[in-house]
Amino acid sequence: MSVTLAELQRSPVEATCRGKVPEVARLKASLISEAAKRLGSDLGVSGDQPCRVFWVPGRIEVVGKHTDYAGGRSLLCAINRGFCVVAAERQDSLLRAVSLQFASSSEDAVVEVPLDPELEVRPHHWSLYIATAVRRLSQNFGREAPLLGCDVAIACDLPPASGMSTSSALICAIFVALEVRNQLRARPSFQKHLPTEEVLYEYLGCIENGQSCGELKGDRGVGTFGGSEDHTAIMASEEGLLKVFSYKPTRHERTVRLPAGLVFVVASSGVLAEKTGDKMSDYNDAAELARDAAAAFCTRKE
């Protein structure tokens, strides 16, 4: 369902929820409203322009941290903090994004990203994850017919670099916005190469790590050698449920209902979980060691 930008700016809860109001809409009303306002003020989207609102949560690993790239298992759920994206359709192959992380006066607030398979990605910038997703989707699904873009305002209430997958959530958010804009799920090529939700989760991980996913050729990624655990948790989680997944390939194994009255309390230490510069090398070394250890263990068992 789409609503006008003016409706979102004025009354986000009523605009996004006809009838029963989900709790997330009430809790995120201010995020929706602020994102809608910046879509108008920073990107010049008119008040009568139809818009869509997407909510993409962060995640926690209840059990099984850093098991995905070694073919292990994890118990996952999403959390009530994440990204709110307000999107308005464009009629060309350009994605413009404004981040509410920056003031309107900041030169970093707005980025323009062509939906081009040969897009040059800007390193060491917040748009890295947006551009990486755009480039990969354009390569895998935009060569026969160019993908159409959108204007997006991105608001987030996750603590930055807190270990709750802000980077993976941003990649998922851009995928969701462009998938809806271009109706990718209805395309034969999408149905052929990503026939199940589990394969889609794995593909989203491959966008980030640069690996190929079946016949969908890989690219450079963002530089980290992670797996698909974060993307799986973000895309598959449901309220009140915990889900068990195994990886390489990604498979849903079991769903467990969270006992009534049990709540996960997440405290951010304030220590940034950096994955850039020399920290990227440390992260990738750990990932490769985990893979090697799992391979050696399996070989020994055989």
Backbone as CSV, one residue per row, in Angstrom:
resi,resn,N_x,N_y,N_z,CA_x,CA_y,CA_z,C_x,C_y,C_z
1,MET,0.838,-1.184,0.000,0.000,0.000,0.000,0.879,1.242,0.000
2,SER,0.517,2.255,-0.808,1.247,3.512,-0.827,0.342,4.631,-0.350
3,VAL,0.938,5.641,0.263,0.230,6.819,0.746,1.013,8.034,0.284
4,THR,0.412,9.214,0.373,1.133,10.395,-0.083,2.148,10.839,0.961
5,LEU,3.149,11.540,0.492,4.186,12.042,1.391,3.585,12.992,2.423
6,ALA,2.655,13.803,2.016,2.034,14.745,2.945,1.316,14.021,4.077
7,GLU,0.658,12.904,3.769,-0.016,12.120,4.805,0.990,11.577,5.813
8,LEU,2.127,11.098,5.327,3.152,10.572,6.221,3.743,11.662,7.098
9,GLN,3.945,12.833,6.527,4.500,13.938,7.298,3.536,14.389,8.393
10,ARG,2.249,14.334,8.089,1.241,14.873,9.001,0.828,13.863,10.068
11,SER,0.582,12.620,9.642,0.037,11.617,10.567,0.509,10.237,10.151
12,PRO,1.747,9.873,10.486,2.341,8.641,9.950,1.634,7.361,10.362
13,VAL,1.112,7.287,11.578,0.477,6.050,12.024,-0.799,5.785,11.238
14,GLU,-1.669,6.787,11.153,-2.920,6.611,10.426,-2.682,6.394,8.940
15,ALA,-1.647,7.040,8.394,-1.380,6.922,6.964,-0.898,5.528,6.590
16,THR,-0.073,4.925,7.442,0.513,3.627,7.104,-0.344,2.457,7.534
17,CYS,-1.330,2.692,8.405,-2.118,1.587,8.949,-3.604,1.862,8.786
18,ARG,-4.226,1.278,7.787,-5.665,1.377,7.612,-6.316,0.278,8.460
19,GLY,-6.986,0.652,9.525,-7.575,-0.344,10.400,-6.672,-0.598,11.595
20,LYS,-6.393,-1.868,11.884,-5.577,-2.237,13.041,-4.179,-1.662,12.923
21,VAL,-3.677,-1.086,14.019,-2.372,-0.429,14.021,-1.333,-1.337,14.658
22,PRO,-0.357,-1.838,13.888,0.719,-2.644,14.475,1.513,-1.819,15.482
23,GLU,2.011,-2.487,16.513,2.765,-1.779,17.548,3.989,-1.084,16.985
24,VAL,4.629,-1.704,15.977,5.836,-1.092,15.417,5.525,0.272,14.811
25,ALA,4.325,0.443,14.252,3.966,1.728,13.654,3.848,2.810,14.720
26,ARG,3.276,2.466,15.866,3.176,3.439,16.949,4.559,3.826,17.470
27,LEU,5.399,2.809,17.663,6.720,3.060,18.226,7.612,3.852,17.277
28,LYS,7.407,3.669,15.992,8.293,4.290,15.008,7.658,5.488,14.307
29,ALA,6.561,6.004,14.846,5.861,7.115,14.202,6.772,8.312,13.987
30,SER,7.590,8.634,14.983,8.471,9.806,14.839,9.531,9.572,13.778
31,LEU,10.035,8.335,13.672,11.024,8.024,12.631,10.405,8.176,11.249
32,ILE,9.189,7.640,11.100,8.498,7.734,9.810,8.272,9.192,9.431
33,SER,7.793,9.972,10.394,7.500,11.379,10.134,8.750,12.159,9.759
34,GLU,9.830,11.944,10.503,11.066,12.679,10.216,11.652,12.274,8.868
35,ALA,11.588,10.976,8.542,12.086,10.517,7.246,11.263,11.126,6.116
36,ALA,9.951,11.180,6.303,9.073,11.764,5.281,9.381,13.244,5.073
37,LYS,9.633,13.954,6.164,9.957,15.377,6.052,11.269,15.587,5.288
38,ARG,12.253,14.751,5.560,13.545,14.899,4.869,13.442,14.488,3.405
39,LEU,12.545,13.555,3.100,12.330,13.186,1.702,11.840,14.400,0.921
40,GLY,11.011,15.209,1.562,10.530,16.416,0.909,11.544,17.536,0.900
41,SER,12.158,17.822,2.047,13.044,18.979,2.149,14.386,18.768,1.466
42,ASP,14.941,17.558,1.557,16.286,17.309,1.035,16.286,16.789,-0.401
43,LEU,15.247,16.041,-0.773,15.206,15.453,-2.110,14.137,16.070,-3.002
44,GLY,13.365,17.005,-2.459,12.397,17.730,-3.281,11.194,16.931,-3.725
45,VAL,10.866,15.847,-3.009,9.695,15.053,-3.355,8.446,15.827,-2.934
46,SER,7.467,15.933,-3.817,6.269,16.729,-3.557,5.327,16.008,-2.599
47,GLY,4.487,16.778,-1.928,3.586,16.225,-0.926,2.546,15.269,-1.471
48,ASP,2.194,15.398,-2.753,1.185,14.500,-3.335,1.795,13.246,-3.960
49,GLN,3.108,13.087,-3.824,3.781,11.918,-4.389,3.463,10.669,-3.556
50,PRO,2.997,9.574,-4.186,2.774,8.327,-3.436,4.093,7.785,-2.888
51,CYS,4.054,7.273,-1.671,5.252,6.735,-1.013,4.948,5.392,-0.367
52,ARG,5.997,4.649,-0.105,5.890,3.418,0.660,6.816,3.508,1.864
53,VAL,6.443,2.817,2.931,7.243,2.785,4.149,7.693,1.348,4.393
54,PHE,8.981,1.175,4.646,9.546,-0.145,4.934,10.212,-0.106,6.302
55,TRP,10.012,-1.163,7.065,10.685,-1.314,8.360,11.604,-2.530,8.274
56,VAL,12.895,-2.340,8.513,13.885,-3.416,8.437,14.637,-3.454,9.768
57,PRO,14.450,-4.506,10.557,15.000,-4.522,11.920,16.456,-4.953,11.978
58,GLY,17.082,-4.648,13.113,18.355,-5.263,13.451,18.100,-6.665,13.983
59,ARG,19.159,-7.349,14.414,18.988,-8.736,14.862,19.910,-9.044,16.037
60,ILE,19.579,-10.097,16.746,20.495,-10.671,17.728,20.623,-12.168,17.466
61,GLU,21.801,-12.690,17.737,22.043,-14.129,17.670,21.885,-14.667,19.086
62,VAL,20.806,-15.372,19.323,20.568,-15.906,20.661,21.615,-16.975,20.977
63,VAL,21.836,-17.863,20.028,22.885,-18.885,20.131,23.524,-19.020,18.754
64,GLY,24.847,-19.106,18.715,25.519,-19.402,17.452,26.054,-18.184,16.735
65,LYS,26.961,-17.478,17.369,27.527,-16.282,16.745,28.671,-16.668,15.808
66,HIS,28.685,-16.072,14.620,29.736,-16.316,13.609,29.830,-17.799,13.226
67,THR,28.684,-18.410,13.056,28.668,-19.819,12.634,28.318,-19.968,11.161
68,ASP,27.787,-18.916,10.552,27.216,-19.061,9.211,28.245,-19.365,8.146
69,TYR,29.386,-18.666,8.164,30.364,-18.893,7.104,31.151,-20.180,7.304
70,ALA,30.900,-20.886,8.426,31.530,-22.183,8.650,30.531,-23.328,8.491
71,GLY,29.291,-23.009,8.048,28.307,-24.058,7.817,27.627,-24.554,9.064
72,GLY,27.608,-23.732,10.134,26.996,-24.146,11.388,25.528,-23.764,11.483
73,ARG,25.059,-23.638,12.727,23.664,-23.300,12.999,23.599,-22.107,13.934
74,SER,22.420,-21.458,13.953,22.205,-20.375,14.900,20.725,-20.244,15.216
75,LEU,20.450,-19.710,16.401,19.097,-19.419,16.855,18.933,-17.905,16.822
76,LEU,17.958,-17.418,16.047,17.917,-16.000,15.681,16.580,-15.344,15.999
77,CYS,16.653,-14.032,16.168,15.428,-13.228,16.206,15.777,-11.795,15.834
78,ALA,14.768,-11.060,15.425,14.947,-9.639,15.155,14.660,-8.852,16.429
79,ILE,15.007,-7.571,16.427,14.760,-6.706,17.579,13.859,-5.546,17.156
80,ASN,13.469,-4.733,18.119,12.521,-3.657,17.828,13.207,-2.343,17.478
81,ARG,14.453,-2.420,17.066,15.162,-1.262,16.529,15.708,-1.608,15.160
82,GLY,15.821,-0.613,14.297,16.304,-0.887,12.953,16.185,0.332,12.061
83,PHE,15.891,0.068,10.780,15.811,1.119,9.764,14.371,1.352,9.341
84,CYS,13.998,2.606,9.271,12.738,3.016,8.655,13.091,3.694,7.337
85,VAL,12.528,3.201,6.247,12.813,3.739,4.918,11.506,4.224,4.298
86,VAL,11.485,5.477,3.912,10.351,6.032,3.178,10.804,6.220,1.736
87,ALA,10.077,5.626,0.786,10.513,5.590,-0.611,9.441,6.133,-1.537
88,ALA,9.891,6.918,-2.519,9.012,7.429,-3.584,9.600,6.996,-4.922
89,GLU,8.744,6.531,-5.821,9.213,6.007,-7.105,9.763,7.110,-8.000
90,ARG,10.790,6.733,-8.767,11.312,7.561,-9.844,11.039,6.850,-11.175
91,GLN,11.114,7.608,-12.255,10.879,7.042,-13.583,12.172,6.850,-14.356
92,ASP,13.323,7.005,-13.663,14.611,6.788,-14.305,15.403,5.761,-13.500
93,SER,16.626,5.515,-13.934,17.465,4.506,-13.264,18.438,5.178,-12.307
94,LEU,17.883,5.859,-11.322,18.685,6.556,-10.320,18.061,6.345,-8.953
95,LEU,18.904,6.049,-7.973,18.466,5.998,-6.591,19.110,7.167,-5.852
96,ARG,18.272,8.004,-5.267,18.771,9.089,-4.421,18.409,8.765,-2.978
97,ALA,19.349,8.947,-2.075,19.118,8.604,-0.674,19.575,9.731,0.222
98,VAL,18.767,10.003,1.239,19.161,10.946,2.284,19.170,10.188,3.602
99,SER,20.244,10.355,4.365,20.384,9.703,5.656,20.121,10.707,6.771
100,LEU,19.214,10.332,7.686,18.917,11.204,8.814,20.018,11.171,9.866
101,GLN,21.060,10.398,9.593,22.244,10.423,10.448,22.939,11.774,10.356
102,PHE,22.712,12.477,9.241,23.359,13.756,8.996,22.323,14.877,8.957
103,ALA,22.740,16.068,9.321,21.882,17.240,9.204,21.703,17.583,7.725
104,SER,20.614,18.279,7.417,20.342,18.650,6.025,21.463,19.471,5.428
105,SER,22.156,20.225,6.267,23.222,21.092,5.780,24.510,20.346,5.454
106,SER,24.601,19.069,5.853,25.826,18.300,5.635,25.935,17.853,4.181
107,GLU,27.129,17.964,3.623,27.343,17.516,2.245,27.289,16.007,2.124
108,ASP,27.358,15.281,3.242,27.289,13.826,3.229,25.867,13.293,3.316
109,ALA,24.895,14.171,3.554,23.538,13.707,3.828,22.885,13.026,2.631
110,VAL,23.139,13.518,1.424,22.466,13.021,0.228,23.468,12.373,-0.722
111,VAL,23.107,11.204,-1.236,23.924,10.543,-2.256,23.044,10.192,-3.445
112,GLU,23.633,10.201,-4.612,22.952,9.782,-5.838,23.675,8.568,-6.394
113,VAL,22.935,7.477,-6.598,23.529,6.204,-6.992,22.838,5.701,-8.258
114,PRO,23.498,5.759,-9.415,22.889,5.217,-10.645,22.736,3.702,-10.555
115,LEU,21.629,3.187,-11.072,21.432,1.742,-11.114,22.163,1.202,-12.334
116,ASP,23.461,1.053,-12.166,24.377,0.743,-13.262,25.230,-0.457,-12.870
117,PRO,25.288,-1.499,-13.690,26.121,-2.663,-13.368,27.598,-2.329,-13.206
118,GLU,28.049,-1.232,-13.808,29.456,-0.842,-13.727,29.667,0.320,-12.758
119,LEU,28.730,0.536,-11.869,28.794,1.624,-10.904,30.101,1.579,-10.111
120,GLU,30.752,2.721,-9.993,31.934,2.838,-9.150,31.488,3.109,-7.719
121,VAL,31.813,2.194,-6.830,31.385,2.289,-5.439,32.366,3.151,-4.657
122,ARG,31.837,4.055,-3.875,32.666,4.957,-3.069,33.053,4.282,-1.761
123,PRO,34.350,3.972,-1.557,34.759,3.276,-0.328,34.781,4.224,0.872
124,HIS,34.751,3.649,2.064,34.892,4.414,3.313,33.855,5.526,3.423
125,HIS,32.632,5.246,2.972,31.549,6.218,3.032,30.272,5.461,3.384
126,TRP,29.323,6.145,4.021,28.118,5.446,4.465,27.314,4.866,3.304
127,SER,27.510,5.416,2.110,26.780,4.924,0.944,27.357,3.636,0.368
128,LEU,28.447,3.140,0.939,29.083,1.921,0.428,28.081,0.771,0.326
129,TYR,27.277,0.578,1.362,26.356,-0.556,1.394,25.206,-0.359,0.416
130,ILE,24.754,0.878,0.276,23.710,1.166,-0.711,24.227,0.896,-2.116
131,ALA,25.394,1.454,-2.430,25.958,1.325,-3.775,26.292,-0.125,-4.101
132,THR,26.782,-0.873,-3.116,27.110,-2.281,-3.339,25.853,-3.072,-3.688
133,ALA,24.759,-2.818,-2.973,23.494,-3.513,-3.270,22.971,-3.117,-4.649
134,VAL,23.038,-1.823,-4.979,22.554,-1.340,-6.271,23.365,-1.951,-7.409
135,ARG,24.662,-1.965,-7.270,25.543,-2.497,-8.316,25.256,-3.982,-8.558
136,ARG,25.149,-4.759,-7.481,24.944,-6.201,-7.622,23.567,-6.507,-8.206
137,LEU,22.525,-5.833,-7.722,21.195,-6.058,-8.275,21.136,-5.668,-9.748
138,SER,21.840,-4.606,-10.110,21.868,-4.184,-11.515,22.587,-5.209,-12.381
139,GLN,23.654,-5.803,-11.845,24.386,-6.821,-12.594,23.553,-8.084,-12.787
140,ASN,22.891,-8.517,-11.725,22.189,-9.798,-11.773,20.796,-9.714,-12.379
141,PHE,20.135,-8.548,-12.260,18.739,-8.459,-12.701,18.442,-7.248,-13.578
142,GLY,19.442,-6.426,-13.892,19.164,-5.215,-14.645,19.772,-5.145,-16.019
143,ARG,20.335,-6.239,-16.503,20.994,-6.190,-17.817,19.986,-6.330,-18.957
144,GLU,18.964,-7.144,-18.767,17.956,-7.298,-19.826,17.093,-6.046,-19.948
145,ALA,16.698,-5.504,-18.817,15.912,-4.262,-18.781,16.398,-3.464,-17.582
146,PRO,16.817,-2.212,-17.777,17.355,-1.417,-16.671,16.370,-1.319,-15.509
147,LEU,16.895,-1.396,-14.302,16.056,-1.242,-13.128,15.662,0.221,-12.957
148,LEU,14.465,0.442,-12.440,13.999,1.790,-12.133,14.336,2.128,-10.690
149,GLY,14.586,3.401,-10.441,15.053,3.825,-9.135,13.975,4.442,-8.275
150,CYS,14.401,4.996,-7.159,13.493,5.662,-6.233,14.268,6.651,-5.378
151,ASP,13.549,7.550,-4.761,14.107,8.452,-3.761,13.782,7.861,-2.400
152,VAL,14.790,7.758,-1.529,14.572,7.144,-0.224,15.145,8.024,0.883
153,ALA,14.418,8.094,1.978,14.915,8.713,3.206,15.102,7.606,4.222
154,ILE,16.269,7.576,4.859,16.650,6.468,5.722,16.854,6.978,7.142
155,ALA,16.015,6.484,8.063,16.142,6.802,9.484,16.459,5.524,10.244
156,CYS,17.255,5.627,11.283,17.698,4.433,12.012,17.769,4.730,13.503
157,ASP,17.265,3.805,14.333,17.398,3.964,15.773,18.252,2.852,16.398
158,LEU,19.030,2.169,15.576,20.041,1.235,16.080,21.299,2.011,16.464
159,PRO,21.948,1.661,17.562,23.242,2.275,17.851,24.234,1.932,16.739
160,PRO,25.026,2.884,16.258,25.955,2.603,15.158,27.046,1.630,15.569
161,ALA,27.389,0.720,14.621,28.493,-0.234,14.822,28.390,-0.929,16.177
162,SER,27.174,-1.393,16.516,26.934,-1.982,17.835,26.891,-3.499,17.797
163,GLY,27.136,-4.091,16.636,27.099,-5.541,16.532,25.710,-6.101,16.320
164,MET,24.741,-5.250,15.922,23.382,-5.721,15.668,23.006,-5.600,14.195
165,SER,24.038,-5.581,13.347,23.879,-5.703,11.894,23.270,-4.491,11.206
166,THR,23.778,-3.312,11.529,23.323,-2.135,10.791,23.690,-2.239,9.316
167,SER,24.863,-2.773,9.013,25.302,-2.859,7.614,24.429,-3.825,6.825
168,SER,24.180,-5.011,7.371,23.351,-5.992,6.663,21.907,-5.518,6.556
169,ALA,21.412,-4.849,7.599,20.047,-4.328,7.553,19.896,-3.272,6.467
170,LEU,20.933,-2.448,6.266,20.866,-1.430,5.223,20.845,-2.073,3.839
171,ILE,21.635,-3.111,3.633,21.601,-3.835,2.363,20.214,-4.450,2.136
172,CYS,19.639,-5.048,3.177,18.293,-5.625,3.046,17.261,-4.541,2.744
173,ALA,17.417,-3.372,3.358,16.467,-2.277,3.143,16.490,-1.808,1.692
174,ILE,17.684,-1.672,1.124,17.788,-1.239,-0.268,17.228,-2.314,-1.193
175,PHE,17.501,-3.583,-0.881,16.919,-4.661,-1.688,15.401,-4.588,-1.670
176,VAL,14.805,-4.450,-0.491,13.347,-4.456,-0.372,12.748,-3.301,-1.170
177,ALA,13.339,-2.110,-1.051,12.814,-0.946,-1.774,12.889,-1.139,-3.280
178,LEU,14.020,-1.642,-3.770,14.178,-1.818,-5.214,13.400,-3.032,-5.717
179,GLU,13.254,-4.050,-4.885,12.467,-5.222,-5.294,11.016,-4.826,-5.517
180,VAL,10.460,-4.044,-4.593,9.076,-3.605,-4.739,8.934,-2.650,-5.922
181,ARG,9.897,-1.738,-6.060,9.820,-0.775,-7.162,9.809,-1.467,-8.511
182,ASN,10.591,-2.549,-8.656,10.744,-3.218,-9.950,10.011,-4.556,-10.035
183,GLN,9.266,-4.897,-8.976,8.530,-6.170,-8.940,9.446,-7.338,-9.340
184,LEU,10.594,-7.379,-8.698,11.594,-8.384,-9.063,11.101,-9.811,-8.834
185,ARG,10.316,-10.013,-7.793,9.870,-11.374,-7.485,8.993,-11.958,-8.593
186,ALA,8.406,-11.093,-9.410,7.556,-11.569,-10.506,8.355,-11.902,-11.757
187,ARG,9.633,-11.567,-11.771,10.441,-11.803,-12.970,10.878,-13.268,-13.045
188,PRO,10.810,-13.861,-14.227,11.233,-15.261,-14.375,12.673,-15.506,-13.912
189,SER,13.585,-14.570,-14.176,14.984,-14.765,-13.786,15.126,-14.816,-12.266
190,PHE,14.356,-13.999,-11.568,14.381,-14.008,-10.099,13.850,-15.343,-9.584
191,GLN,12.734,-15.786,-10.121,12.129,-17.041,-9.681,13.021,-18.235,-9.990
192,LYS,13.759,-18.149,-11.072,14.656,-19.236,-11.444,15.843,-19.331,-10.497
193,HIS,16.477,-18.194,-10.228,17.728,-18.205,-9.468,17.524,-18.113,-7.958
194,LEU,16.397,-17.567,-7.529,16.111,-17.428,-6.097,14.735,-18.039,-5.816
195,PRO,14.627,-19.349,-5.943,13.308,-19.998,-5.899,12.688,-20.092,-4.511
196,THR,13.476,-19.946,-3.447,12.947,-20.040,-2.086,13.427,-18.850,-1.271
197,GLU,12.769,-18.629,-0.143,13.193,-17.544,0.742,14.602,-17.794,1.276
198,GLU,14.927,-19.063,1.577,16.257,-19.372,2.095,17.353,-19.018,1.088
199,VAL,17.102,-19.295,-0.195,18.085,-18.943,-1.220,18.212,-17.419,-1.325
200,LEU,17.097,-16.713,-1.172,17.148,-15.250,-1.182,18.007,-14.731,-0.040
201,TYR,17.852,-15.292,1.165,18.662,-14.840,2.294,20.147,-15.048,2.003
202,GLU,20.456,-16.195,1.391,21.849,-16.477,1.051,22.359,-15.477,0.020
203,TYR,21.506,-15.140,-0.940,21.888,-14.158,-1.961,22.177,-12.789,-1.346
204,LEU,21.364,-12.377,-0.384,21.602,-11.092,0.268,22.947,-11.096,0.987
205,GLY,23.301,-12.228,1.582,24.628,-12.340,2.171,25.722,-12.242,1.124
206,CYS,25.456,-12.809,-0.059,26.442,-12.758,-1.141,26.600,-11.348,-1.704
207,ILE,25.547,-10.539,-1.650,25.697,-9.143,-2.052,26.755,-8.483,-1.172
208,GLU,26.692,-8.777,0.127,27.619,-8.134,1.064,29.025,-8.708,0.974
209,ASN,29.160,-10.046,0.844,30.506,-10.624,0.846,31.106,-10.770,-0.550
210,GLY,30.305,-10.527,-1.592,30.834,-10.539,-2.954,30.860,-11.890,-3.628
211,GLN,30.422,-12.946,-2.959,30.475,-14.279,-3.549,29.335,-14.477,-4.544
212,SER,29.512,-15.472,-5.414,28.433,-15.859,-6.320,27.374,-16.630,-5.541
213,CYS,26.146,-16.575,-6.050,25.044,-17.340,-5.458,24.446,-18.171,-6.581
214,GLY,24.840,-19.434,-6.646,24.425,-20.256,-7.772,24.955,-19.669,-9.070
215,GLU,24.058,-19.413,-10.022,24.457,-18.850,-11.306,24.502,-17.321,-11.292
216,LEU,24.139,-16.713,-10.175,24.195,-15.251,-10.060,25.620,-14.854,-9.701
217,LYS,26.337,-14.349,-10.700,27.757,-14.092,-10.564,28.052,-13.067,-9.485
218,GLY,29.109,-13.322,-8.715,29.500,-12.443,-7.625,30.206,-11.187,-8.094
219,ASP,30.484,-10.326,-7.135,31.127,-9.050,-7.404,32.060,-8.746,-6.236
220,ARG,32.441,-7.501,-6.071,33.434,-7.160,-5.058,32.893,-7.132,-3.635
221,GLY,31.583,-6.959,-3.450,31.024,-6.865,-2.106,31.516,-5.624,-1.384
222,VAL,31.387,-5.640,-0.052,31.822,-4.482,0.738,33.200,-4.690,1.323
223,GLY,33.749,-5.903,1.174,35.105,-6.157,1.647,35.196,-7.098,2.823
224,THR,34.069,-7.426,3.460,34.087,-8.359,4.582,33.626,-9.733,4.126
225,PHE,34.191,-10.788,4.757,33.914,-12.165,4.353,32.904,-12.825,5.298
226,GLY,31.756,-12.208,5.479,30.733,-12.784,6.335,29.859,-13.762,5.582
227,GLY,28.816,-14.240,6.271,27.883,-15.179,5.653,26.502,-14.560,5.522
228,SER,25.466,-15.393,5.677,24.090,-14.923,5.466,23.258,-14.943,6.744
229,GLU,23.897,-15.161,7.879,23.155,-15.249,9.133,22.389,-13.961,9.441
230,ASP,23.058,-12.810,9.305,22.418,-11.536,9.629,21.218,-11.279,8.728
231,HIS,21.406,-11.487,7.441,20.344,-11.225,6.468,19.165,-12.177,6.689
232,THR,19.484,-13.421,7.085,18.442,-14.405,7.364,17.596,-13.969,8.552
233,ALA,18.255,-13.539,9.619,17.526,-13.094,10.806,16.665,-11.881,10.502
234,ILE,17.216,-10.940,9.758,16.509,-9.698,9.439,15.278,-9.970,8.585
235,MET,15.409,-10.839,7.603,14.328,-11.064,6.649,13.318,-12.116,7.113
236,ALA,13.736,-13.059,7.953,12.874,-14.205,8.274,12.188,-14.117,9.622
237,SER,12.640,-13.230,10.500,12.121,-13.222,11.867,10.662,-12.777,11.921
238,GLU,9.951,-13.309,12.913,8.558,-12.959,13.171,8.381,-12.674,14.658
239,GLU,7.423,-11.827,14.957,7.184,-11.428,16.344,6.869,-12.640,17.219
240,GLY,7.559,-12.722,18.353,7.299,-13.772,19.323,7.907,-15.122,19.007
241,LEU,8.707,-15.197,17.926,9.278,-16.481,17.512,10.795,-16.415,17.441
242,LEU,11.432,-17.537,17.762,12.857,-17.746,17.518,12.977,-18.791,16.415
243,LYS,13.981,-18.626,15.547,14.115,-19.555,14.430,15.537,-20.112,14.368
244,VAL,15.604,-21.410,14.090,16.886,-22.102,13.935,17.169,-22.245,12.445
245,PHE,18.345,-21.777,12.033,18.785,-21.930,10.641,20.162,-22.589,10.614
246,SER,20.399,-23.367,9.585,21.744,-23.852,9.276,22.182,-23.190,7.975
247,TYR,23.486,-23.263,7.688,24.034,-22.465,6.596,24.935,-23.294,5.681
248,LYS,25.113,-22.717,4.468,25.949,-23.318,3.426,25.425,-24.706,3.044
249,PRO,24.210,-24.826,2.530,23.262,-23.762,2.179,22.395,-23.333,3.350
250,THR,21.747,-22.175,3.201,20.857,-21.660,4.236,19.567,-22.480,4.259
251,ARG,19.229,-23.011,5.454,18.026,-23.830,5.594,17.345,-23.528,6.917
252,HIS,16.032,-23.369,6.863,15.257,-23.203,8.089,14.992,-24.582,8.673
253,GLU,15.367,-24.781,9.935,15.234,-26.097,10.548,14.118,-26.186,11.577
254,ARG,13.882,-25.086,12.298,12.913,-25.181,13.398,12.486,-23.788,13.828
255,THR,11.246,-23.679,14.290,10.741,-22.446,14.874,10.319,-22.717,16.318
256,VAL,10.725,-21.849,17.228,10.428,-21.993,18.658,9.703,-20.735,19.126
257,ARG,8.592,-20.904,19.811,7.876,-19.741,20.335,8.567,-19.212,21.583
258,LEU,8.774,-17.911,21.623,9.386,-17.280,22.789,8.395,-17.335,23.946
259,PRO,8.786,-17.899,25.100,7.856,-18.011,26.228,7.296,-16.645,26.641
260,ALA,6.022,-16.616,26.979,5.381,-15.369,27.404,6.107,-14.812,28.627
261,GLY,6.342,-13.510,28.604,7.006,-12.861,29.725,8.511,-12.834,29.625
262,LEU,9.077,-13.581,28.664,10.526,-13.571,28.481,10.909,-12.466,27.492
263,VAL,11.833,-11.608,27.898,12.250,-10.479,27.076,13.772,-10.450,27.014
264,PHE,14.309,-10.204,25.816,15.741,-10.008,25.672,16.066,-8.536,25.886
265,VAL,16.972,-8.271,26.795,17.424,-6.904,27.048,18.815,-6.759,26.444
266,VAL,18.954,-5.834,25.504,20.226,-5.643,24.808,20.842,-4.335,25.282
267,ALA,22.051,-4.409,25.804,22.758,-3.223,26.274,23.963,-2.970,25.372
268,SER,24.011,-1.796,24.781,25.155,-1.440,23.947,26.285,-0.907,24.824
269,SER,27.452,-1.490,24.665,28.602,-1.096,25.488,29.176,0.257,25.083
270,GLY,28.834,0.700,23.876,29.424,1.932,23.377,30.724,1.709,22.624
271,VAL,31.232,0.463,22.690,32.445,0.128,21.931,32.023,-0.165,20.492
272,LEU,32.621,0.539,19.542,32.222,0.386,18.152,32.768,-0.905,17.561
273,ALA,31.898,-1.660,16.899,32.297,-2.896,16.213,32.718,-2.541,14.793
274,GLU,33.874,-1.958,14.659,34.332,-1.471,13.363,34.684,-2.635,12.435
275,LYS,34.403,-2.446,11.132,34.780,-3.436,10.118,35.511,-2.774,8.959
276,THR,36.043,-1.588,9.194,36.759,-0.878,8.136,38.231,-0.766,8.502
277,GLY,39.067,-0.396,7.520,40.498,-0.216,7.751,41.156,-1.491,8.227
278,ASP,42.016,-1.389,9.257,42.727,-2.566,9.761,41.771,-3.526,10.468
279,LYS,40.623,-3.032,10.947,39.653,-3.894,11.607,39.011,-4.858,10.610
280,MET,38.889,-4.442,9.345,38.351,-5.334,8.329,39.251,-6.545,8.153
281,SER,40.553,-6.314,8.149,41.496,-7.415,8.010,41.381,-8.389,9.181
282,ASP,41.240,-7.868,10.400,41.083,-8.731,11.575,39.805,-9.556,11.472
283,TYR,38.712,-8.911,11.043,37.431,-9.611,10.900,37.545,-10.728,9.874
284,ASN,38.161,-10.425,8.737,38.274,-11.429,7.671,39.200,-12.569,8.072
285,ASP,40.257,-12.258,8.828,41.145,-13.315,9.325,40.376,-14.283,10.224
286,ALA,39.539,-13.731,11.097,38.749,-14.579,11.995,37.773,-15.449,11.208
287,ALA,37.158,-14.881,10.167,36.225,-15.647,9.345,36.937,-16.792,8.641
288,GLU,38.105,-16.525,8.098,38.849,-17.571,7.392,39.322,-18.661,8.355
289,LEU,39.734,-18.271,9.566,40.146,-19.257,10.558,38.970,-20.153,10.948
290,ALA,37.776,-19.571,11.075,36.592,-20.360,11.414,36.278,-21.353,10.312
291,ARG,36.387,-20.915,9.067,36.145,-21.817,7.939,37.150,-22.975,7.949
292,ASP,38.418,-22.625,8.137,39.475,-23.644,8.132,39.277,-24.640,9.273
293,ALA,38.907,-24.134,10.452,38.688,-25.008,11.602,37.522,-25.963,11.347
294,ALA,36.436,-25.443,10.757,35.283,-26.298,10.466,35.637,-27.345,9.422
295,ALA,36.402,-26.954,8.407,36.803,-27.903,7.369,37.698,-29.000,7.956
296,ALA,38.636,-28.612,8.836,39.526,-29.588,9.441,38.746,-30.550,10.353
297,PHE,37.785,-30.024,11.068,36.961,-30.854,11.971,36.165,-31.879,11.173
298,CYS,35.557,-31.422,10.083,34.756,-32.342,9.260,35.625,-33.409,8.617
299,THR,36.814,-33.023,8.166,37.743,-33.971,7.558,38.174,-35.033,8.556
300,ARG,38.435,-34.585,9.810,38.867,-35.523,10.836,37.761,-36.511,11.186
301,LYS,36.501,-36.014,11.234,35.380,-36.898,11.540,35.211,-37.981,10.488
302,GLU,35.477,-37.609,9.220,35.339,-38.579,8.139,36.419,-39.650,8.223
